[in-house]
Coordinates of C-alpha atoms and ligand atoms in Angstrom, one line a residue:
M1 CA 4.3 -21.1 33.6
K2 CA 3.2 -20.2 37.1
T3 CA -0.3 -19.5 35.9
R4 CA -0.4 -22.9 34.2
A5 CA 0.7 -24.8 37.3
V6 CA -2.0 -23.2 39.4
D7 CA -4.6 -23.8 36.7
A8 CA -3.6 -27.4 36.3
R9 CA -4.0 -28.1 40.0
A10 CA -7.4 -26.5 40.0
S11 CA -8.5 -28.3 36.8
K12 CA -11.6 -30.5 37.3
K13 CA -14.5 -31.7 35.3
S14 CA -17.9 -30.9 36.7
G15 CA -20.3 -33.7 37.2
N16 CA -22.0 -33.1 33.8
G17 CA -18.7 -33.3 31.9
V18 CA -18.7 -29.6 31.1
E19 CA -15.3 -28.0 31.3
E20 CA -14.7 -25.7 34.2
P21 CA -13.0 -22.4 33.6
S22 CA -9.6 -23.6 34.6
Q23 CA -9.8 -26.3 31.8
A24 CA -10.8 -23.7 29.3
V25 CA -7.8 -21.7 30.2
D26 CA -5.7 -24.8 29.7
H27 CA -7.1 -25.2 26.3
I28 CA -6.3 -21.7 25.3
F29 CA -2.8 -22.1 26.8
D30 CA -2.4 -25.3 24.7
G31 CA -3.6 -23.5 21.6
V32 CA -1.1 -20.7 22.1
N33 CA 1.6 -23.1 22.8
R34 CA 0.8 -25.0 19.6
E35 CA 1.0 -21.8 17.6
Y36 CA 4.5 -21.1 19.0
Q37 CA 5.4 -24.7 18.2
E38 CA 4.2 -24.3 14.6
M39 CA 6.2 -21.1 14.2
F40 CA 9.3 -22.8 15.7
S41 CA 9.0 -25.8 13.4
V42 CA 9.2 -23.5 10.4
F43 CA 12.7 -22.7 11.3
D44 CA 13.6 -26.1 12.8
S45 CA 14.0 -27.8 9.5
D46 CA 16.1 -30.7 10.8
S47 CA 13.8 -31.2 13.9
D48 CA 16.6 -31.1 16.4
G49 CA 14.8 -28.7 18.7
L50 CA 17.2 -25.9 17.9
I51 CA 17.0 -23.1 15.4
D52 CA 19.7 -20.8 14.0
K53 CA 18.9 -17.3 15.1
H54 CA 20.1 -15.9 11.8
E55 CA 17.3 -17.7 10.1
I56 CA 14.9 -15.6 12.0
F57 CA 16.7 -12.4 10.9
D58 CA 16.8 -13.7 7.3
L59 CA 13.1 -14.4 7.3
L60 CA 12.4 -10.9 8.6
E61 CA 14.6 -9.3 6.0
K62 CA 13.1 -11.4 3.2
S63 CA 9.6 -10.3 4.2
G64 CA 10.7 -6.6 4.1
I65 CA 10.6 -6.1 7.9
L66 CA 13.8 -4.2 8.7
L67 CA 15.8 -5.3 11.8
N68 CA 15.6 -1.7 13.1
D69 CA 11.8 -1.7 12.9
A70 CA 10.6 -0.2 16.2
R71 CA 7.9 -2.9 16.5
I72 CA 10.4 -5.7 16.9
Q73 CA 13.3 -4.0 18.7
Q74 CA 12.9 -5.9 21.9
T75 CA 12.8 -9.2 20.1
V76 CA 15.8 -8.5 17.9
E77 CA 17.8 -7.3 20.8
A78 CA 16.9 -10.4 22.9
I79 CA 17.8 -12.7 20.0
R80 CA 21.1 -10.9 19.5
K81 CA 21.9 -11.3 23.2
F82 CA 22.0 -15.1 23.1
S83 CA 25.6 -16.1 23.1
S84 CA 25.1 -19.3 21.1
P85 CA 24.1 -19.1 17.4
K86 CA 21.2 -21.6 18.1
I87 CA 18.2 -21.1 20.3
N88 CA 15.7 -23.6 21.7
F89 CA 11.9 -23.5 21.9
S90 CA 11.5 -21.9 25.2
D91 CA 14.0 -19.1 24.4
F92 CA 12.2 -18.7 21.1
K93 CA 8.9 -18.4 22.7
A94 CA 10.2 -16.0 25.4
T95 CA 11.8 -13.7 22.8
I96 CA 9.1 -13.6 20.2
G97 CA 6.7 -12.7 23.1
E98 CA 4.8 -9.6 22.3
N99 CA 5.7 -9.7 18.6
S100 CA 4.1 -13.1 18.1
S101 CA 1.2 -11.7 15.9
L102 CA 3.6 -10.0 13.6
F103 CA 5.8 -13.1 13.4
K104 CA 2.8 -15.3 12.7
N105 CA 1.7 -13.0 9.9
I106 CA 5.2 -13.1 8.4
I107 CA 5.5 -16.9 8.7
Q108 CA 2.1 -17.5 7.2
Q109 CA 2.8 -14.9 4.5
R110 CA -0.1 -12.7 5.6
L111 CA 1.7 -9.4 5.1
I112 CA 0.1 -7.3 2.5
I113 CA 2.8 -8.2 -0.1
P114 CA 3.4 -11.9 0.5
E115 CA 6.2 -12.2 -2.1
F116 CA 8.0 -9.1 -1.1
Q117 CA 11.4 -10.0 -2.5
T118 CA 10.0 -10.7 -6.0
F119 CA 8.1 -7.4 -5.8
C120 CA 11.3 -5.5 -4.9
E121 CA 13.2 -7.0 -7.8
E122 CA 10.5 -6.0 -10.2
I123 CA 10.4 -2.5 -8.7
R124 CA 14.2 -2.3 -9.0
E125 CA 13.9 -3.1 -12.7
I126 CA 11.4 -0.3 -13.3
F127 CA 13.7 2.0 -11.3
E128 CA 16.6 1.2 -13.5
T129 CA 14.6 1.5 -16.7
V130 CA 13.5 5.0 -15.7
R131 CA 17.0 6.0 -14.8
S132 CA 17.9 6.6 -18.5
N133 CA 15.4 9.4 -18.7
R134 CA 17.4 12.6 -18.5
S135 CA 14.9 15.0 -19.8
G136 CA 13.7 18.0 -17.8
K137 CA 15.4 20.7 -15.8
V138 CA 16.3 21.1 -12.1
A139 CA 14.3 24.0 -10.5
D140 CA 16.6 27.1 -10.3
Y141 CA 14.3 29.8 -8.9
I142 CA 16.5 29.6 -5.8
P143 CA 20.3 28.8 -5.9
E144 CA 20.0 26.0 -3.4
L145 CA 17.7 24.0 -5.7
G146 CA 19.7 25.0 -8.8
R147 CA 22.9 23.5 -7.3
I148 CA 21.4 20.0 -6.7
D149 CA 23.0 17.2 -8.7
P150 CA 20.4 16.4 -11.4
E151 CA 21.5 12.8 -11.4
K152 CA 20.3 12.2 -7.8
Y153 CA 17.8 9.4 -7.9
A154 CA 16.1 7.5 -5.2
L155 CA 13.0 5.4 -4.5
S156 CA 11.5 3.9 -1.4
V157 CA 8.4 1.9 -0.7
T158 CA 6.7 1.1 2.6
T159 CA 3.6 -1.1 2.8
V160 CA 0.8 -0.9 5.3
S161 CA 2.3 -4.0 7.0
G162 CA 5.5 -2.0 7.5
Q163 CA 7.5 -3.8 4.8
R164 CA 10.2 -1.6 3.5
Y165 CA 12.5 -1.3 0.5
A166 CA 14.8 1.5 -0.8
I167 CA 17.0 2.0 -3.8
G168 CA 19.5 4.7 -5.0
D169 CA 20.2 7.9 -3.0
S170 CA 17.6 6.9 -0.5
Q171 CA 19.2 8.5 2.5
T172 CA 20.1 11.8 0.9
P173 CA 17.8 14.5 2.2
F174 CA 15.8 16.9 0.0
C175 CA 13.4 19.6 1.0
L176 CA 9.7 18.9 1.0
Q177 CA 8.5 21.9 -1.0
S178 CA 5.0 21.2 -2.1
T179 CA 5.0 17.6 -0.7
S180 CA 4.5 19.4 2.6
K181 CA 1.0 20.6 1.5
P182 CA -1.1 17.5 2.1
I183 CA 0.2 17.2 5.6
T184 CA -0.4 20.9 6.3
Y185 CA -4.0 20.4 5.0
C186 CA -4.5 17.3 7.2
L187 CA -3.4 19.3 10.3
A188 CA -5.8 22.1 9.4
L189 CA -8.6 19.5 9.0
E190 CA -7.8 17.9 12.3
E191 CA -8.0 21.2 14.1
H192 CA -11.0 22.8 12.5
G193 CA -13.0 20.1 10.6
R194 CA -13.8 20.0 6.9
E195 CA -16.6 22.7 6.9
K196 CA -14.5 25.4 8.5
V197 CA -11.4 24.6 6.5
H198 CA -13.3 24.8 3.2
E199 CA -14.7 28.2 4.1
H200 CA -11.2 29.3 3.3
V201 CA -10.0 27.0 0.6
G202 CA -11.7 25.3 -2.4
R203 CA -11.5 21.7 -3.5
E204 CA -11.5 21.9 -7.3
P205 CA -8.4 21.4 -9.5
S206 CA -7.2 24.8 -10.7
G207 CA -6.0 23.7 -14.1
R208 CA -3.3 26.3 -13.8
G209 CA 0.3 26.5 -12.6
F210 CA 0.9 25.9 -9.0
N211 CA 1.8 29.5 -8.3
E212 CA -0.6 31.2 -10.6
L213 CA -2.0 34.5 -9.3
S214 CA -5.6 33.4 -9.3
L215 CA -8.4 32.5 -7.0
N216 CA -11.7 30.8 -7.6
H217 CA -15.1 32.5 -8.1
K218 CA -15.5 32.8 -4.3
D219 CA -12.1 34.4 -4.0
L220 CA -10.7 31.3 -2.3
P221 CA -7.6 29.4 -3.4
H222 CA -8.7 26.6 -5.7
N223 CA -7.4 23.8 -3.5
P224 CA -4.9 23.1 -0.7
M225 CA -2.4 21.4 -3.0
I226 CA -1.2 24.6 -4.8
N227 CA 0.7 27.6 -3.3
S228 CA -2.3 29.8 -2.4
G229 CA -4.0 26.8 -0.8
G230 CA -0.9 25.8 1.1
I231 CA -0.5 29.3 2.4
M232 CA -4.1 29.2 3.5
S233 CA -3.7 25.8 5.3
C234 CA -0.8 27.3 7.2
S235 CA -2.9 30.2 8.3
L236 CA -5.3 27.7 9.9
I237 CA -2.8 25.8 12.0
R238 CA -2.4 26.6 15.6
S239 CA -2.6 30.4 15.3
D240 CA -2.8 30.5 19.1
L241 CA 0.9 29.5 19.3
N242 CA 4.0 31.6 18.5
L243 CA 5.8 30.8 15.3
A244 CA 8.5 28.6 16.9
D245 CA 5.8 26.4 18.5
R246 CA 3.8 26.3 15.4
F247 CA 6.8 25.0 13.5
D248 CA 7.5 22.5 16.2
Y249 CA 3.9 21.3 16.0
I250 CA 4.2 20.6 12.3
L251 CA 7.6 19.0 12.7
Q252 CA 6.1 16.6 15.3
A253 CA 3.4 15.6 12.9
W254 CA 6.0 14.8 10.2
S255 CA 8.0 12.9 12.8
K256 CA 5.1 10.7 13.8
L257 CA 3.9 10.1 10.2
S258 CA 7.4 9.1 9.1
G259 CA 7.9 6.7 12.1
N260 CA 10.6 9.0 13.6
A261 CA 12.6 9.5 10.4
R262 CA 15.6 11.9 10.1
L263 CA 14.1 15.4 9.6
N264 CA 16.2 18.5 9.0
F265 CA 15.5 22.1 8.5
N266 CA 17.3 23.6 5.5
N267 CA 18.0 27.2 6.6
P268 CA 19.6 28.4 3.3
V269 CA 16.5 27.1 1.4
Y270 CA 14.2 28.9 3.8
L271 CA 16.1 32.1 3.6
S272 CA 16.2 31.9 -0.2
E273 CA 12.5 31.0 -0.4
R274 CA 11.7 34.1 1.7
E275 CA 14.0 36.3 -0.4
T276 CA 12.6 35.4 -3.7
A277 CA 9.0 34.9 -2.8
D278 CA 7.4 37.8 -4.7
R279 CA 4.8 35.6 -6.2
N280 CA 3.9 34.0 -2.8
F281 CA 3.7 37.5 -1.2
A282 CA 1.5 38.6 -4.1
L283 CA -0.8 35.6 -3.5
G284 CA -0.9 36.4 0.2
Y285 CA -1.7 40.1 -0.3
F286 CA -4.3 39.1 -3.0
M287 CA -6.0 36.8 -0.5
R288 CA -5.8 39.3 2.3
E289 CA -7.4 42.0 0.1
K290 CA -10.2 39.5 -0.6
K291 CA -10.6 38.8 3.1
T292 CA -10.0 35.1 2.5
F293 CA -7.9 34.4 5.6
P294 CA -9.4 33.5 9.0
A295 CA -10.0 36.5 11.2
G296 CA -6.9 37.6 13.1
S297 CA -4.3 36.0 10.7
D298 CA -1.0 37.6 10.5
L299 CA 0.0 37.5 6.8
L300 CA 3.8 37.8 7.2
Q301 CA 3.8 35.1 9.9
T302 CA 1.7 32.9 7.8
L303 CA 4.0 33.2 4.8
D304 CA 7.1 32.6 7.0
F305 CA 5.4 29.5 8.3
Y306 CA 4.7 28.4 4.8
F307 CA 8.4 28.9 3.7
Q308 CA 9.5 26.9 6.8
C309 CA 7.2 24.0 5.9
C310 CA 8.7 24.0 2.3
S311 CA 12.2 23.9 3.8
I312 CA 11.8 20.8 6.0
E313 CA 14.1 18.1 4.7
I314 CA 13.5 14.3 4.6
D315 CA 14.8 11.4 2.5
V316 CA 12.8 9.0 0.4
E317 CA 12.8 6.4 3.1
G318 CA 11.0 8.7 5.5
L319 CA 8.7 10.1 2.9
S320 CA 7.6 6.7 1.8
V321 CA 6.6 6.0 5.5
V322 CA 4.5 9.2 5.4
A323 CA 2.9 8.0 2.2
A324 CA 2.2 4.6 3.8
S325 CA 0.7 6.3 6.9
L326 CA -1.8 8.0 4.5
A327 CA -2.3 4.6 2.7
N328 CA -3.0 3.1 6.2
G329 CA -5.8 5.6 7.0
G330 CA -3.6 7.8 9.3
V331 CA -1.8 5.1 11.3
C332 CA 1.9 4.9 10.9
P333 CA 2.6 1.3 9.9
I334 CA 6.0 1.0 11.5
S335 CA 5.0 2.5 14.9
G336 CA 1.3 1.8 15.0
E337 CA 0.6 5.3 16.1
K338 CA -2.6 6.9 15.0
V339 CA -1.7 10.4 13.7
F340 CA -4.7 11.5 11.7
S341 CA -8.3 10.3 11.7
S342 CA -9.3 8.2 8.7
T343 CA -11.8 10.9 7.5
T344 CA -9.0 13.5 7.5
V345 CA -6.9 11.1 5.3
Q346 CA -9.9 10.4 3.1
N347 CA -10.4 14.1 2.4
C348 CA -6.7 14.6 1.8
L349 CA -6.3 11.6 -0.6
S350 CA -9.4 12.8 -2.5
L351 CA -7.7 16.1 -3.2
M352 CA -4.3 14.5 -3.8
G353 CA -6.1 12.4 -6.4
S354 CA -7.6 15.4 -8.2
C355 CA -5.1 18.2 -7.5
G356 CA -1.8 16.8 -6.3
M357 CA 0.2 17.0 -9.5
Y358 CA -0.2 20.6 -10.4
D359 CA -1.7 21.2 -13.8
F360 CA -1.0 17.6 -14.8
S361 CA -3.4 16.4 -12.1
G362 CA -6.2 15.5 -14.5
E363 CA -4.0 13.5 -16.8
F364 CA -2.3 11.8 -13.8
A365 CA -5.7 10.9 -12.3
F366 CA -6.8 9.5 -15.7
S367 CA -3.7 7.5 -16.6
I368 CA -2.2 6.6 -13.2
G369 CA -5.3 6.7 -11.1
L370 CA -3.6 7.2 -7.7
P371 CA -3.4 10.0 -5.1
A372 CA 0.0 11.6 -5.3
K373 CA 1.8 14.9 -4.5
S374 CA 4.9 16.4 -6.0
G375 CA 7.3 19.1 -5.0
V376 CA 9.7 21.3 -7.0
S377 CA 12.6 19.6 -5.3
G378 CA 11.8 16.6 -7.5
A379 CA 10.0 14.6 -4.8
V380 CA 6.8 12.7 -5.5
M381 CA 4.8 10.7 -3.0
V382 CA 2.3 8.2 -4.2
V383 CA -0.4 6.5 -2.1
I384 CA -1.9 3.2 -3.0
P385 CA -4.7 3.1 -0.4
N386 CA -4.7 0.1 2.0
V387 CA -1.6 -1.2 0.3
M388 CA 1.6 1.0 0.3
G389 CA 3.2 4.4 -0.2
F390 CA 6.0 5.2 -2.6
A391 CA 8.4 8.1 -2.5
I392 CA 10.5 8.9 -5.6
W393 CA 13.1 11.7 -5.8
S394 CA 14.7 12.8 -9.0
P395 CA 15.3 16.6 -9.3
R396 CA 14.8 17.1 -13.0
L397 CA 11.3 18.6 -13.6
D398 CA 9.0 18.9 -16.5
A399 CA 7.2 22.0 -17.6
Q400 CA 4.5 21.6 -14.9
G401 CA 7.1 21.3 -12.1
N402 CA 6.7 17.5 -11.6
S403 CA 9.7 15.2 -11.4
V404 CA 10.2 13.6 -14.9
R405 CA 11.4 10.3 -13.6
G406 CA 8.8 10.4 -10.8
I407 CA 6.0 10.5 -13.4
E408 CA 7.6 7.9 -15.6
F409 CA 8.1 5.5 -12.7
C410 CA 4.3 5.8 -11.9
Q411 CA 3.5 5.1 -15.5
H412 CA 5.5 1.8 -15.4
L413 CA 4.1 1.0 -12.0
V414 CA 0.4 1.0 -13.1
E415 CA 1.3 -0.7 -16.4
Q416 CA 2.6 -3.7 -14.4
Y417 CA 0.4 -3.8 -11.4
N418 CA -3.3 -3.4 -10.9
F419 CA -2.9 -0.3 -8.8
H420 CA -4.9 2.2 -10.8
I421 CA -8.0 2.8 -8.6
Y422 CA -10.3 1.6 -11.4
D423 CA -8.3 -1.5 -12.4
S424 CA -10.8 -3.6 -10.4
I425 CA -13.5 -3.0 -13.0
V426 CA -11.4 -3.7 -16.0
V427 CA -12.4 -7.1 -17.4
D428 CA -8.9 -8.1 -18.5
S429 CA -7.0 -6.6 -15.6
S430 CA -5.7 -10.2 -15.1
K431 CA -2.9 -9.1 -17.5
K432 CA -1.6 -6.9 -14.7
K433 CA 0.0 -8.4 -11.6
D434 CA -1.5 -8.2 -8.2
P435 CA 1.3 -8.3 -5.7
R436 CA -1.1 -8.7 -2.8
L437 CA -1.7 -12.3 -3.8
K438 CA 0.4 -15.3 -2.9
K439 CA 2.1 -17.0 -5.8
N440 CA -0.7 -18.5 -8.0
A441 CA -3.3 -17.5 -5.5
S442 CA -5.4 -15.6 -8.2
K443 CA -5.3 -18.7 -10.5
I444 CA -6.3 -21.0 -7.7
E445 CA -9.0 -18.7 -6.4
A446 CA -10.5 -18.4 -9.9
V447 CA -10.6 -22.3 -10.3
V448 CA -12.3 -22.6 -6.9
Q449 CA -14.9 -20.0 -7.9
L450 CA -15.4 -21.6 -11.2
C451 CA -15.8 -25.1 -9.7
W452 CA -18.3 -23.7 -7.2
A453 CA -20.4 -21.9 -9.9
A454 CA -20.4 -25.0 -12.1
S455 CA -21.5 -27.2 -9.3
Q456 CA -24.4 -24.8 -8.6
G457 CA -25.4 -24.6 -12.3
D458 CA -24.8 -20.8 -12.3
L459 CA -24.2 -20.4 -16.0
F460 CA -24.0 -16.6 -15.8
E461 CA -21.3 -16.7 -13.2
V462 CA -19.4 -19.4 -15.1
Q463 CA -19.5 -17.2 -18.2
N464 CA -18.4 -14.2 -16.2
L465 CA -15.5 -16.0 -14.6
I466 CA -14.2 -17.4 -17.9
S467 CA -14.5 -14.1 -19.7
N468 CA -12.5 -12.6 -16.8
G469 CA -9.7 -15.0 -17.4
A470 CA -10.5 -18.1 -15.3
N471 CA -9.2 -21.3 -16.9
P472 CA -12.1 -23.6 -17.8
D473 CA -9.6 -26.6 -17.8
G474 CA -8.3 -25.7 -14.3
A475 CA -8.6 -28.4 -11.7
D476 CA -8.6 -28.5 -7.9
Y477 CA -6.2 -30.6 -5.8
D478 CA -8.2 -33.7 -6.6
G479 CA -8.2 -33.1 -10.3
R480 CA -11.9 -32.2 -10.2
T481 CA -12.7 -29.7 -13.0
P482 CA -15.7 -27.4 -13.4
L483 CA -16.9 -29.9 -16.1
H484 CA -16.8 -32.8 -13.6
L485 CA -18.9 -30.9 -11.2
A486 CA -21.5 -29.6 -13.6
A487 CA -21.8 -33.1 -15.2
S488 CA -22.3 -35.0 -11.9
E489 CA -24.9 -32.4 -10.8
G490 CA -26.7 -32.6 -14.2
H491 CA -26.4 -28.9 -15.0
E492 CA -27.0 -29.2 -18.8
A493 CA -26.5 -25.6 -19.8
V494 CA -23.3 -25.3 -17.9
V495 CA -22.0 -28.6 -19.4
L496 CA -22.8 -27.4 -22.9
Y497 CA -21.1 -24.1 -22.3
L498 CA -18.0 -25.7 -20.7
T499 CA -17.6 -28.2 -23.5
S500 CA -17.4 -25.3 -25.9
K501 CA -14.6 -23.7 -23.8
C502 CA -12.6 -26.6 -22.5
R503 CA -9.6 -28.0 -24.4
N504 CA -10.1 -31.3 -22.8
I505 CA -13.6 -32.6 -22.3
S506 CA -12.5 -35.9 -20.7
P507 CA -10.2 -34.8 -17.9
V508 CA -9.5 -37.5 -15.4
D509 CA -9.7 -36.8 -11.6
R510 CA -7.5 -38.6 -9.0
W511 CA -10.0 -41.4 -8.7
G512 CA -10.0 -42.0 -12.5
G513 CA -13.4 -40.3 -13.0
T514 CA -14.3 -38.2 -16.1
P515 CA -17.3 -35.9 -16.5
L516 CA -19.0 -38.6 -18.5
S517 CA -18.4 -41.3 -15.9
D518 CA -19.7 -38.8 -13.2
A519 CA -22.8 -38.1 -15.2
K520 CA -23.4 -41.9 -15.7
K521 CA -22.9 -42.5 -12.0
S522 CA -25.6 -39.9 -11.1
G523 CA -27.8 -40.9 -13.9
K524 CA -27.9 -37.5 -15.7
L525 CA -29.2 -38.7 -19.1
Q526 CA -29.2 -35.4 -21.0
V527 CA -25.7 -34.7 -19.9
I528 CA -24.5 -38.2 -20.8
R529 CA -25.9 -37.6 -24.3
F530 CA -24.2 -34.2 -24.7
L531 CA -20.9 -35.5 -23.5
E532 CA -21.0 -38.5 -25.7
E533 CA -21.8 -36.4 -28.8
A534 CA -19.2 -33.8 -27.7
S535 CA -16.6 -36.5 -27.5
L536 CA -17.4 -37.7 -31.0
A537 CA -17.3 -34.1 -32.3
H538 CA -14.0 -33.5 -30.6
L539 CA -12.6 -36.7 -32.1
A540 CA -13.9 -35.7 -35.5
G541 CA -12.1 -32.3 -34.9
N542 CA -15.3 -30.3 -35.1
G543 CA -15.2 -29.0 -31.6
A544 CA -18.2 -29.2 -29.3
S545 CA -19.7 -25.8 -29.9
A546 CA -21.9 -27.0 -32.7
L547 CA -24.0 -28.9 -30.2
Q548 CA -27.4 -27.6 -29.5
I549 CA -29.6 -28.3 -26.5
Ligands
LIG1 N1 8.6 26.7 -2.3 C1 7.8 26.5 -3.5 C2 7.0 27.8 -3.8 O1 6.2 28.2 -2.9 C3 6.9 25.3 -3.4 C4 6.2 25.1 -4.6 C5 6.3 23.7 -5.1 O2 6.9 22.8 -4.6 N2 5.6 23.5 -6.2 O3 7.0 28.3 -4.9

């Protein structure tokens, strides 16, 4: 306010009518003020200059932004502090303060999933459908995993806009097991770069079990997503530190990626892992014999570090934030902190996409088409790049060691939504939903594109759009259809094509015009002839497609 008063006093027009800087500042100020006013009026439905503070909280929750989201803590606390249930414009403006961009995005439905509630309801339905699948068996190679209730079941999703949703046993911790491997690999990449890391670990799917005693033709682990590769990544992380500090280092990365989620260390799991780790020891000795480890590595310490990483505990809520941080190119969406470089994440997602689901990875890449990583605790994290991250936890595993329900959930997910990475090139992917669009946005956009192509006489694009599902009878806000536009511009080939596709060849726009009257108005004789003949043919029930140019 002080700044405005000073500026207002200084405000003058120069002789030539050009605004002086103080006036420009005033304009910016007015623009900002108007934006706050617009936001305020969304809540102030009865225009009495007061809004119910719970409406703000309701909108946040409906949009998927949790009230404990670190980004809006100050705002939420400030709103709570008001003693009265209603707040006026200046209080609103003062409290929204530094979160104004986020609020603006929420109000204008510009978060990545605009209809978040609908999306959550649909996800819940899939979750419940999958619950009935009781096949598979809980891992029992250590007693701690064998004792887990097989009925445990949880799911959480976090979007790159920080929208969150969780169902089931979503706050019950489980150990990371192999879901730790992508993050261990990212840390190795951040420290050494891709070339150095891949001197020690390959990047091909192994096609074998996750703990198979085998190396590739260069005597390297096949990839960082199986046990040998996970052990190798561990050997590459902060070997200058003692074991306690190395563990702390990795825990900090998990904490940042998960937006400060609850993390535990399960000591019984760790002790059991170490006790029963003959195969992992064998892999370690095998790699040491082949001189695969970086110089100076201590094998027993490396294995210990690996068992510790497997024994970190998290819940699906936290793991979905980690998946979302990967989806978001290494930036945690609920804290805004950059944890990994985007190229590190790109490398990691590439390998999750080809190797993340053990020896089911090829089939998963084919049919689900998303980077994912599973662990023998029954956890699966799935990344939809630039959109969201999912975490599913259900302890019963299939023969490959993947969570049975986790896999089934993913299958339903890509059946309903266009999330498979190659859905974008499928002609009829319109059958799948795109939750990134506002309600009807895809239909509206298709009509706009079709009208534009028709007005330009771009027959190829018109055909392309219609065969991709655009409705040839669709109209814009004024009732103008592609046929109106093609007719008034005299694009004969497009008119002919559209008359063969439209159900109604005499649509009426808001001014009472039809394609034929438009063609007459602009004197497009050929088009007038087509349309008159087409009308007759339609009337005679022959359809217009028999017409020839
Ligand atoms: N602790 C397990 C092991 O090393 C991790 C493997 C997994 O989750 N697939 O055998």
